[in-house]
């Protein structure tokens, strides 16, 4: 064990994340989860994550989307948080174009029910070169699917539910090498259970007393996934942790020696 001491100031908090080598991925694409939690592990206050996000976290959250080829989010999070299309600075868009990427990454919404509002900003305000994608399953209502196809690109991944592995393959087939998942906890848990989460960016806010909702909701029967700490930063009491999945998944029945 060692004690961490305050270090040198980081002029650009995004720089350490931009410098991470995410290629080649373990699977079809590199999947990054970006979440915020309180000191008690809560992932929401009154159903929303906004109250947990501090000023430095809000700034980093917005700029972090520069690393993404697509921003993935669950439909319930879109509804609760009022999601819109990705907005990046002129400098960020220029850096992306220098790398041969589109200036703006699209948003992909995961929805089995397809109860989506075409007037929502995430669909209505999406730019022509970053049209919003909806990821659903084969057994989703065909009538609703036809309606959604009028205002979004629809991808079918899985039969009776959205399958995380199939969804990542489909996004990779569209040229998305880095998938940035911004929640919610249920979808993040599905990604972890499917061994599709490569990196977790976890912000710990200096708050307690939110909803009894964890950062990740593990589906029944899922095994244990282990991660390695790769980076730590802090500002104004807010802690920024970066983890990468450890080499090899732990067996489902593995137990700690402790």
mmCIF file with all atom_site columns, C-alpha atoms in Angstrom, residues 14 17-20 22-23 29-34 60-73 83 85-88 92-93 95-97 99-108 129-130 171 174-182 199 201:
data_model
loop_
_atom_site.group_PDB
_atom_site.id
_atom_site.type_symbol
_atom_site.label_atom_id
_atom_site.label_alt_id
_atom_site.label_comp_id
_atom_site.label_asym_id
_atom_site.label_entity_id
_atom_site.label_seq_id
_atom_site.pdbx_PDB_ins_code
_atom_site.Cartn_x
_atom_site.Cartn_y
_atom_site.Cartn_z
_atom_site.occupancy
_atom_site.B_iso_or_equiv
_atom_site.pdbx_formal_charge
_atom_site.auth_seq_id
_atom_site.auth_comp_id
_atom_site.auth_asym_id
_atom_site.auth_atom_id
_atom_site.pdbx_PDB_model_num
ATOM 1  C CA . UNK A 1 14  ? -8.677  15.678 -21.097 1.00 0.00 ? 14  UNK A CA 1
ATOM 2  C CA . UNK A 1 17  ? -7.571  10.352 -21.699 1.00 0.00 ? 17  UNK A CA 1
ATOM 3  C CA . UNK A 1 18  ? -6.728  11.362 -25.259 1.00 0.00 ? 18  UNK A CA 1
ATOM 4  C CA . UNK A 1 19  ? -3.287  9.776  -24.806 1.00 0.00 ? 19  UNK A CA 1
ATOM 5  C CA . UNK A 1 20  ? -4.672  6.293  -23.993 1.00 0.00 ? 20  UNK A CA 1
ATOM 6  C CA . UNK A 1 22  ? -7.247  1.944  -27.287 1.00 0.00 ? 22  UNK A CA 1
ATOM 7  C CA . UNK A 1 23  ? -6.152  -0.121 -30.283 1.00 0.00 ? 23  UNK A CA 1
ATOM 8  C CA . UNK A 1 29  ? -14.430 -2.229 -30.580 1.00 0.00 ? 29  UNK A CA 1
ATOM 9  C CA . UNK A 1 30  ? -13.125 -0.583 -27.393 1.00 0.00 ? 30  UNK A CA 1
ATOM 10 C CA . UNK A 1 31  ? -15.942 0.174  -24.958 1.00 0.00 ? 31  UNK A CA 1
ATOM 11 C CA . UNK A 1 32  ? -15.563 2.943  -22.367 1.00 0.00 ? 32  UNK A CA 1
ATOM 12 C CA . UNK A 1 33  ? -18.053 3.482  -19.540 1.00 0.00 ? 33  UNK A CA 1
ATOM 13 C CA . UNK A 1 34  ? -18.260 7.014  -18.125 1.00 0.00 ? 34  UNK A CA 1
ATOM 14 C CA . UNK A 1 60  ? -14.777 16.770 -18.265 1.00 0.00 ? 60  UNK A CA 1
ATOM 15 C CA . UNK A 1 61  ? -17.981 14.873 -19.108 1.00 0.00 ? 61  UNK A CA 1
ATOM 16 C CA . UNK A 1 62  ? -18.701 17.153 -22.054 1.00 0.00 ? 62  UNK A CA 1
ATOM 17 C CA . UNK A 1 63  ? -15.146 17.181 -23.387 1.00 0.00 ? 63  UNK A CA 1
ATOM 18 C CA . UNK A 1 64  ? -14.660 13.418 -22.926 1.00 0.00 ? 64  UNK A CA 1
ATOM 19 C CA . UNK A 1 65  ? -16.933 12.789 -25.891 1.00 0.00 ? 65  UNK A CA 1
ATOM 20 C CA . UNK A 1 66  ? -14.045 13.773 -28.124 1.00 0.00 ? 66  UNK A CA 1
ATOM 21 C CA . UNK A 1 67  ? -12.568 10.296 -27.639 1.00 0.00 ? 67  UNK A CA 1
ATOM 22 C CA . UNK A 1 68  ? -15.719 8.577  -28.931 1.00 0.00 ? 68  UNK A CA 1
ATOM 23 C CA . UNK A 1 69  ? -16.699 7.304  -32.341 1.00 0.00 ? 69  UNK A CA 1
ATOM 24 C CA . UNK A 1 70  ? -20.229 6.917  -30.973 1.00 0.00 ? 70  UNK A CA 1
ATOM 25 C CA . UNK A 1 71  ? -21.862 7.861  -27.649 1.00 0.00 ? 71  UNK A CA 1
ATOM 26 C CA . UNK A 1 72  ? -24.055 5.021  -26.348 1.00 0.00 ? 72  UNK A CA 1
ATOM 27 C CA . UNK A 1 73  ? -26.836 5.561  -23.816 1.00 0.00 ? 73  UNK A CA 1
ATOM 28 C CA . UNK A 1 83  ? -30.277 14.155 -23.966 1.00 0.00 ? 83  UNK A CA 1
ATOM 29 C CA . UNK A 1 85  ? -26.806 15.491 -29.796 1.00 0.00 ? 85  UNK A CA 1
ATOM 30 C CA . UNK A 1 86  ? -23.112 15.761 -28.968 1.00 0.00 ? 86  UNK A CA 1
ATOM 31 C CA . UNK A 1 87  ? -21.693 19.293 -28.957 1.00 0.00 ? 87  UNK A CA 1
ATOM 32 C CA . UNK A 1 88  ? -17.920 19.648 -29.209 1.00 0.00 ? 88  UNK A CA 1
ATOM 33 C CA . UNK A 1 92  ? -12.109 19.284 -30.592 1.00 0.00 ? 92  UNK A CA 1
ATOM 34 C CA . UNK A 1 93  ? -13.813 18.859 -33.953 1.00 0.00 ? 93  UNK A CA 1
ATOM 35 C CA . UNK A 1 95  ? -8.532  17.416 -33.758 1.00 0.00 ? 95  UNK A CA 1
ATOM 36 C CA . UNK A 1 96  ? -10.971 14.669 -34.693 1.00 0.00 ? 96  UNK A CA 1
ATOM 37 C CA . UNK A 1 97  ? -10.849 15.580 -38.371 1.00 0.00 ? 97  UNK A CA 1
ATOM 38 C CA . UNK A 1 99  ? -7.376  11.902 -37.148 1.00 0.00 ? 99  UNK A CA 1
ATOM 39 C CA . UNK A 1 100 ? -9.691  11.154 -40.069 1.00 0.00 ? 100 UNK A CA 1
ATOM 40 C CA . UNK A 1 101 ? -12.823 11.058 -37.908 1.00 0.00 ? 101 UNK A CA 1
ATOM 41 C CA . UNK A 1 102 ? -16.101 12.952 -38.384 1.00 0.00 ? 102 UNK A CA 1
ATOM 42 C CA . UNK A 1 103 ? -16.160 16.194 -36.435 1.00 0.00 ? 103 UNK A CA 1
ATOM 43 C CA . UNK A 1 104 ? -19.094 15.048 -34.281 1.00 0.00 ? 104 UNK A CA 1
ATOM 44 C CA . UNK A 1 105 ? -19.789 11.515 -32.995 1.00 0.00 ? 105 UNK A CA 1
ATOM 45 C CA . UNK A 1 106 ? -23.403 10.328 -33.232 1.00 0.00 ? 106 UNK A CA 1
ATOM 46 C CA . UNK A 1 107 ? -25.505 9.187  -30.288 1.00 0.00 ? 107 UNK A CA 1
ATOM 47 C CA . UNK A 1 108 ? -26.784 5.600  -30.150 1.00 0.00 ? 108 UNK A CA 1
ATOM 48 C CA . UNK A 1 129 ? -23.538 13.899 -40.576 1.00 0.00 ? 129 UNK A CA 1
ATOM 49 C CA . UNK A 1 130 ? -24.200 12.389 -37.121 1.00 0.00 ? 130 UNK A CA 1
ATOM 50 C CA . UNK A 1 171 ? -21.559 -0.542 -34.067 1.00 0.00 ? 171 UNK A CA 1
ATOM 51 C CA . UNK A 1 174 ? -20.468 0.957  -38.829 1.00 0.00 ? 174 UNK A CA 1
ATOM 52 C CA . UNK A 1 175 ? -16.852 1.985  -38.257 1.00 0.00 ? 175 UNK A CA 1
ATOM 53 C CA . UNK A 1 176 ? -17.149 2.879  -34.572 1.00 0.00 ? 176 UNK A CA 1
ATOM 54 C CA . UNK A 1 177 ? -13.879 1.767  -32.995 1.00 0.00 ? 177 UNK A CA 1
ATOM 55 C CA . UNK A 1 178 ? -14.401 3.508  -29.640 1.00 0.00 ? 178 UNK A CA 1
ATOM 56 C CA . UNK A 1 179 ? -17.845 3.312  -28.006 1.00 0.00 ? 179 UNK A CA 1
ATOM 57 C CA . UNK A 1 180 ? -18.421 5.692  -25.079 1.00 0.00 ? 180 UNK A CA 1
ATOM 58 C CA . UNK A 1 181 ? -21.238 4.414  -22.844 1.00 0.00 ? 181 UNK A CA 1
ATOM 59 C CA . UNK A 1 182 ? -22.801 7.067  -20.605 1.00 0.00 ? 182 UNK A CA 1
ATOM 60 C CA . UNK A 1 199 ? -12.411 0.883  -19.602 1.00 0.00 ? 199 UNK A CA 1
ATOM 61 C CA . UNK A 1 201 ? -14.074 6.329  -16.126 1.00 0.00 ? 201 UNK A CA 1
#
